[in-house]
mmCIF file of C-alpha atoms in Angstrom:
data_model
loop_
_atom_site.group_PDB
_atom_site.id
_atom_site.type_symbol
_atom_site.label_atom_id
_atom_site.label_comp_id
_atom_site.label_asym_id
_atom_site.label_seq_id
_atom_site.Cartn_x
_atom_site.Cartn_y
_atom_site.Cartn_z
ATOM 1 C CA LEU A 1 15.054 3.788 11.085
ATOM 2 C CA ALA A 2 15.377 6.531 8.624
ATOM 3 C CA LYS A 3 12.311 8.318 7.111
ATOM 4 C CA THR A 4 12.415 10.855 3.983
ATOM 5 C CA THR A 5 9.162 12.906 2.631
ATOM 6 C CA GLN A 6 9.034 15.186 -0.060
ATOM 7 C CA PRO A 7 6.269 16.863 -1.887
ATOM 8 C CA ILE A 8 3.185 14.697 -3.739
ATOM 9 C CA SER A 9 3.415 16.912 -6.727
ATOM 10 C CA MET A 10 4.921 19.735 -7.940
ATOM 11 C CA ASP A 11 3.599 22.080 -11.708
ATOM 12 C CA SER A 12 6.278 24.150 -14.181
ATOM 13 C CA TYR A 13 6.469 25.375 -16.965
ATOM 14 C CA GLU A 14 8.901 24.982 -20.110
ATOM 15 C CA GLY A 15 11.702 27.487 -19.516
ATOM 16 C CA GLN A 16 11.393 27.241 -15.855
ATOM 17 C CA GLU A 17 14.055 26.241 -12.632
ATOM 18 C CA VAL A 18 12.249 23.553 -10.757
ATOM 19 C CA ASN A 19 13.125 23.065 -7.176
ATOM 20 C CA ILE A 20 12.620 19.277 -5.086
ATOM 21 C CA THR A 21 12.962 19.277 -1.480
ATOM 22 C CA CYS A 22 12.915 16.227 0.324
ATOM 23 C CA SER A 23 13.630 15.965 3.829
ATOM 24 C CA HIS A 24 15.565 13.183 5.568
ATOM 25 C CA ASN A 25 15.462 14.321 8.903
ATOM 26 C CA ASN A 26 17.234 11.388 10.499
ATOM 27 C CA ILE A 27 20.497 10.770 8.199
ATOM 28 C CA ALA A 28 23.659 9.156 9.566
ATOM 29 C CA THR A 29 26.562 11.270 9.460
ATOM 30 C CA ASN A 30 28.495 8.617 6.581
ATOM 31 C CA ASP A 31 24.695 8.259 4.392
ATOM 32 C CA TYR A 32 25.477 10.216 0.688
ATOM 33 C CA ILE A 33 22.059 11.782 -0.634
ATOM 34 C CA THR A 34 21.022 10.720 -4.103
ATOM 35 C CA TRP A 35 18.077 11.197 -6.338
ATOM 36 C CA TYR A 36 16.529 9.504 -9.339
ATOM 37 C CA GLN A 37 14.298 10.208 -12.180
ATOM 38 C CA GLN A 38 11.924 7.237 -13.326
ATOM 39 C CA PHE A 39 9.190 7.233 -15.932
ATOM 40 C CA PRO A 40 6.357 5.225 -16.354
ATOM 41 C CA SER A 41 7.079 1.241 -16.952
ATOM 42 C CA GLN A 42 10.716 2.240 -16.420
ATOM 43 C CA GLY A 43 12.896 1.642 -13.200
ATOM 44 C CA PRO A 44 14.360 4.505 -12.214
ATOM 45 C CA ARG A 45 17.685 6.717 -13.456
ATOM 46 C CA PHE A 46 20.005 8.014 -11.248
ATOM 47 C CA ILE A 47 20.491 12.341 -11.607
ATOM 48 C CA ILE A 48 22.890 13.005 -9.190
ATOM 49 C CA GLN A 49 24.621 12.671 -5.585
ATOM 50 C CA GLY A 50 26.558 14.855 -3.048
ATOM 51 C CA TYR A 51 27.271 15.273 0.223
ATOM 52 C CA LYS A 52 27.378 18.368 1.759
ATOM 53 C CA THR A 53 27.248 21.732 -0.366
ATOM 54 C CA LYS A 54 26.366 22.084 -3.300
ATOM 55 C CA VAL A 55 26.889 19.598 -6.569
ATOM 56 C CA THR A 56 25.813 20.540 -10.103
ATOM 57 C CA ASN A 57 25.751 18.338 -13.402
ATOM 58 C CA GLU A 58 25.201 18.498 -16.995
ATOM 59 C CA VAL A 59 21.930 17.672 -15.396
ATOM 60 C CA ALA A 60 21.007 19.121 -12.563
ATOM 61 C CA SER A 61 22.514 21.072 -9.388
ATOM 62 C CA LEU A 62 21.809 19.536 -5.536
ATOM 63 C CA PHE A 63 21.709 22.225 -2.666
ATOM 64 C CA ILE A 64 22.764 20.626 0.751
ATOM 65 C CA PRO A 65 22.280 22.890 4.110
ATOM 66 C CA ALA A 66 24.778 22.344 6.877
ATOM 67 C CA ASP A 67 22.349 20.388 9.146
ATOM 68 C CA ARG A 68 21.605 17.526 6.053
ATOM 69 C CA LYS A 69 18.453 16.886 7.383
ATOM 70 C CA SER A 70 17.756 18.137 3.781
ATOM 71 C CA SER A 71 18.317 18.533 0.150
ATOM 72 C CA THR A 72 16.944 20.396 -2.937
ATOM 73 C CA LEU A 73 17.613 18.972 -6.461
ATOM 74 C CA SER A 74 17.518 22.020 -8.867
ATOM 75 C CA LEU A 75 16.454 21.450 -12.697
ATOM 76 C CA PRO A 76 17.657 24.203 -14.830
ATOM 77 C CA ARG A 77 14.841 25.042 -17.823
ATOM 78 C CA VAL A 78 12.408 22.158 -17.645
ATOM 79 C CA SER A 79 11.349 19.876 -20.725
ATOM 80 C CA LEU A 80 8.174 18.826 -21.477
ATOM 81 C CA SER A 81 10.423 15.338 -21.154
ATOM 82 C CA ASP A 82 11.367 16.305 -17.629
ATOM 83 C CA THR A 83 7.838 14.920 -16.343
ATOM 84 C CA ALA A 84 8.077 12.123 -14.152
ATOM 85 C CA VAL A 85 8.497 10.480 -10.743
ATOM 86 C CA TYR A 86 11.473 11.883 -9.062
ATOM 87 C CA TYR A 87 12.630 10.769 -5.608
ATOM 88 C CA CYS A 88 15.629 10.570 -2.933
ATOM 89 C CA LEU A 89 17.393 7.971 -1.712
ATOM 90 C CA ILE A 90 18.950 7.976 1.646
ATOM 91 C CA TYR A 91 21.258 5.278 2.441
ATOM 92 C CA GLY A 92 19.379 3.730 5.711
ATOM 93 C CA GLY A 93 23.280 4.076 8.550
ATOM 94 C CA ALA A 94 23.091 1.234 10.546
ATOM 95 C CA THR A 95 20.131 -0.652 9.655
ATOM 96 C CA ASN A 96 21.920 -1.520 5.686
ATOM 97 C CA LYS A 97 18.657 -0.190 4.528
ATOM 98 C CA LEU A 98 17.962 1.855 2.015
ATOM 99 C CA ILE A 99 15.403 3.976 2.371
ATOM 100 C CA PHE A 100 13.768 6.347 -1.166
ATOM 101 C CA GLY A 101 11.328 9.597 -0.722
ATOM 102 C CA THR A 102 7.670 9.278 -0.796
ATOM 103 C CA GLY A 103 8.364 10.306 -4.641
ATOM 104 C CA THR A 104 7.657 14.098 -5.757
ATOM 105 C CA LEU A 105 5.590 13.857 -10.114
ATOM 106 C CA LEU A 106 7.146 16.730 -11.276
ATOM 107 C CA ALA A 107 4.214 17.759 -14.320
ATOM 108 C CA VAL A 108 5.259 20.121 -16.761
ATOM 109 C CA GLN A 109 3.217 22.172 -19.322
ATOM 110 C CA PRO A 110 4.028 24.173 -22.296
ATOM 111 C CA GLY B 1 23.839 -6.478 -22.535
ATOM 112 C CA ALA B 2 25.184 -3.496 -21.224
ATOM 113 C CA GLY B 3 22.240 -2.656 -18.873
ATOM 114 C CA VAL B 4 20.035 -4.843 -16.591
ATOM 115 C CA SER B 5 18.259 -7.295 -17.492
ATOM 116 C CA GLN B 6 14.610 -8.514 -15.665
ATOM 117 C CA SER B 7 13.012 -12.152 -16.644
ATOM 118 C CA PRO B 8 9.930 -12.453 -17.165
ATOM 119 C CA SER B 9 9.148 -8.556 -17.938
ATOM 120 C CA ASN B 10 5.467 -9.530 -17.591
ATOM 121 C CA LYS B 11 4.214 -12.479 -15.251
ATOM 122 C CA VAL B 12 0.656 -14.047 -14.063
ATOM 123 C CA THR B 13 0.413 -16.529 -11.980
ATOM 124 C CA GLU B 14 -3.443 -17.664 -9.727
ATOM 125 C CA LYS B 15 -2.800 -16.579 -6.344
ATOM 126 C CA GLY B 16 -1.161 -20.049 -3.912
ATOM 127 C CA LYS B 17 1.128 -20.470 -6.983
ATOM 128 C CA ASP B 18 4.604 -19.811 -6.583
ATOM 129 C CA VAL B 19 7.017 -17.553 -8.736
ATOM 130 C CA GLU B 20 10.176 -16.887 -9.600
ATOM 131 C CA LEU B 21 11.617 -13.364 -10.307
ATOM 132 C CA ARG B 22 15.189 -13.548 -12.404
ATOM 133 C CA CYS B 23 18.133 -10.285 -12.113
ATOM 134 C CA ASP B 24 21.340 -10.153 -14.622
ATOM 135 C CA PRO B 25 23.536 -6.674 -13.258
ATOM 136 C CA ILE B 26 25.296 -5.130 -15.186
ATOM 137 C CA SER B 27 28.657 -7.923 -15.715
ATOM 138 C CA GLY B 28 31.040 -6.426 -13.141
ATOM 139 C CA HIS B 29 28.954 -4.676 -10.817
ATOM 140 C CA THR B 30 29.382 -6.696 -6.785
ATOM 141 C CA ALA B 31 26.264 -5.213 -5.484
ATOM 142 C CA LEU B 32 22.580 -6.252 -6.411
ATOM 143 C CA TYR B 33 19.282 -4.835 -5.475
ATOM 144 C CA TRP B 34 15.484 -5.960 -5.404
ATOM 145 C CA TYR B 35 12.778 -3.625 -4.945
ATOM 146 C CA ARG B 36 9.389 -3.538 -5.117
ATOM 147 C CA GLN B 37 6.613 -0.611 -6.275
ATOM 148 C CA SER B 38 2.573 -1.368 -6.174
ATOM 149 C CA LEU B 39 1.091 0.698 -8.866
ATOM 150 C CA GLY B 40 1.181 4.051 -7.864
ATOM 151 C CA GLN B 41 3.218 3.627 -5.398
ATOM 152 C CA GLY B 42 7.290 3.916 -4.199
ATOM 153 C CA LEU B 43 9.991 2.110 -3.770
ATOM 154 C CA GLU B 44 10.225 -0.152 -1.340
ATOM 155 C CA PHE B 45 13.384 -1.999 -1.230
ATOM 156 C CA LEU B 46 13.025 -5.427 -0.116
ATOM 157 C CA ILE B 47 16.764 -6.809 0.153
ATOM 158 C CA TYR B 48 20.781 -6.219 -1.371
ATOM 159 C CA PHE B 49 23.804 -9.168 -1.885
ATOM 160 C CA GLN B 50 27.519 -7.651 -1.467
ATOM 161 C CA GLY B 51 28.792 -10.574 -3.943
ATOM 162 C CA ASN B 52 26.893 -13.513 -3.004
ATOM 163 C CA SER B 53 26.030 -12.347 0.985
ATOM 164 C CA ALA B 54 22.869 -10.614 2.185
ATOM 165 C CA PRO B 55 23.731 -8.381 4.987
ATOM 166 C CA ASP B 56 20.360 -7.806 6.221
ATOM 167 C CA LYS B 57 17.188 -10.013 5.085
ATOM 168 C CA SER B 58 14.481 -8.153 6.824
ATOM 169 C CA GLY B 59 12.938 -5.971 3.996
ATOM 170 C CA LEU B 60 11.795 -9.029 2.269
ATOM 171 C CA PRO B 61 8.147 -8.697 3.553
ATOM 172 C CA SER B 62 7.160 -11.831 4.545
ATOM 173 C CA ASP B 63 9.145 -15.807 4.968
ATOM 174 C CA ARG B 64 7.158 -16.450 1.907
ATOM 175 C CA PHE B 65 9.484 -14.944 -0.257
ATOM 176 C CA SER B 66 12.966 -15.410 -0.653
ATOM 177 C CA ALA B 67 16.229 -14.410 -2.090
ATOM 178 C CA GLU B 68 19.149 -16.075 -3.660
ATOM 179 C CA ARG B 69 22.430 -15.459 -5.944
ATOM 180 C CA THR B 70 24.836 -17.196 -7.066
ATOM 181 C CA GLY B 71 28.471 -16.539 -8.008
ATOM 182 C CA GLY B 72 28.206 -13.248 -7.649
ATOM 183 C CA SER B 73 26.044 -12.650 -10.597
ATOM 184 C CA VAL B 74 22.509 -13.786 -11.476
ATOM 185 C CA SER B 75 19.836 -13.294 -8.725
ATOM 186 C CA THR B 76 16.619 -14.661 -8.467
ATOM 187 C CA LEU B 77 13.814 -13.758 -5.983
ATOM 188 C CA THR B 78 11.362 -16.093 -5.256
ATOM 189 C CA ILE B 79 7.701 -16.012 -3.585
ATOM 190 C CA GLN B 80 5.715 -18.514 -1.640
ATOM 191 C CA ARG B 81 2.483 -18.743 -2.032
ATOM 192 C CA THR B 82 2.053 -16.076 -4.426
ATOM 193 C CA GLN B 83 -0.840 -14.026 -2.852
ATOM 194 C CA GLN B 84 -2.928 -11.165 -4.005
ATOM 195 C CA GLU B 85 -0.923 -8.095 -2.705
ATOM 196 C CA ASP B 86 1.823 -9.355 -4.346
ATOM 197 C CA SER B 87 0.999 -7.998 -7.086
ATOM 198 C CA ALA B 88 3.217 -5.034 -8.114
ATOM 199 C CA VAL B 89 7.219 -4.181 -10.035
ATOM 200 C CA TYR B 90 9.617 -6.183 -9.235
ATOM 201 C CA LEU B 91 12.385 -3.693 -9.685
ATOM 202 C CA CYS B 92 16.730 -4.832 -9.917
ATOM 203 C CA ALA B 93 19.766 -3.188 -9.832
ATOM 204 C CA SER B 94 23.272 -3.205 -9.887
ATOM 205 C CA SER B 95 25.906 -1.356 -9.006
ATOM 206 C CA PHE B 96 30.114 -1.687 -8.130
ATOM 207 C CA ALA B 97 30.316 -1.338 -4.520
ATOM 208 C CA ALA B 98 27.350 -1.688 -1.758
ATOM 209 C CA LEU B 99 24.962 1.200 -1.046
ATOM 210 C CA GLN B 100 25.901 3.978 -1.481
ATOM 211 C CA GLU B 101 27.377 3.643 -5.258
ATOM 212 C CA THR B 102 24.887 4.807 -8.221
ATOM 213 C CA GLN B 103 22.315 1.749 -8.987
ATOM 214 C CA TYR B 104 21.244 1.082 -12.235
ATOM 215 C CA PHE B 105 17.926 -0.437 -12.415
ATOM 216 C CA GLY B 106 16.905 -2.920 -14.914
ATOM 217 C CA PRO B 107 13.286 -2.700 -16.560
ATOM 218 C CA GLY B 108 11.029 -4.071 -13.892
ATOM 219 C CA THR B 109 9.105 -7.613 -13.957
ATOM 220 C CA ARG B 110 5.311 -6.613 -13.272
ATOM 221 C CA LEU B 111 3.648 -9.544 -11.627
ATOM 222 C CA LEU B 112 0.034 -10.151 -11.187
ATOM 223 C CA VAL B 113 -1.479 -12.290 -8.945
ATOM 224 C CA LEU B 114 -5.189 -13.402 -9.627
#
C-alpha cells in the first residue's frame, strides 16, 4: 500500500517562495500526483496535478523527478492568505484507494 | 447550487444511536468519495462510487459503516451504533470520473458522539 509523507509544518514570510515536498516511494506507474489546500472548517481545494517533470498553473508549480518517488509543490511569493494545510494525494494503484499525505501546515507571517 | 453540498452541517448524537449523512454531488459528476477527518488529523479515505457501484468497501472503518448511492447522484453514509471515536468531520467529494480526476469537496458534516 502506497504511503505518503510530508513535513508536519513550515514557516515562511510574505513574498517568499515556498516548496513543500511529499514522499511517495511506492507510487504506481499510472498514478497521478495531486495537491490540495485546506483552510480551517472547509473542504480541501484542488491546486495542481501532474504525472512527471514540471507542471505550472496560475497559482503553483509542481516538480516531479524522474523516479516519481517524491513531488514538490512550489508556491511563488506567498501571502498571508496562503496559510493553510497542504496535502498531496496519490491514487493507491491496484488497491482502489486514495491516499492523502500527512499534510503540511504552512504558516505565512508578515 | 454549483458545488457539492452535505447535510446536516453539524450532528450531535448519543453513543449507540444511528446517523445518516447525506451528500449531493455536482450535477454530472459520476464519481463520489467519502472521507473522514478527525480533529487535527489528515484525511482518511473511506469509499468511492463510480456511478452507483463501490468497487472496494474495505476502507470503511468497521461493519457499522455503510454507504450507498442511488440514481448516480445522492449518496448516504450511515453509521450504526455510533461510538465516541466516530466523532469527526465527514467530507464528501465528487469528480467527473473516478480516482485521477480533480475532486470537488463539500463543506463536510461535523459529527459529535456524546
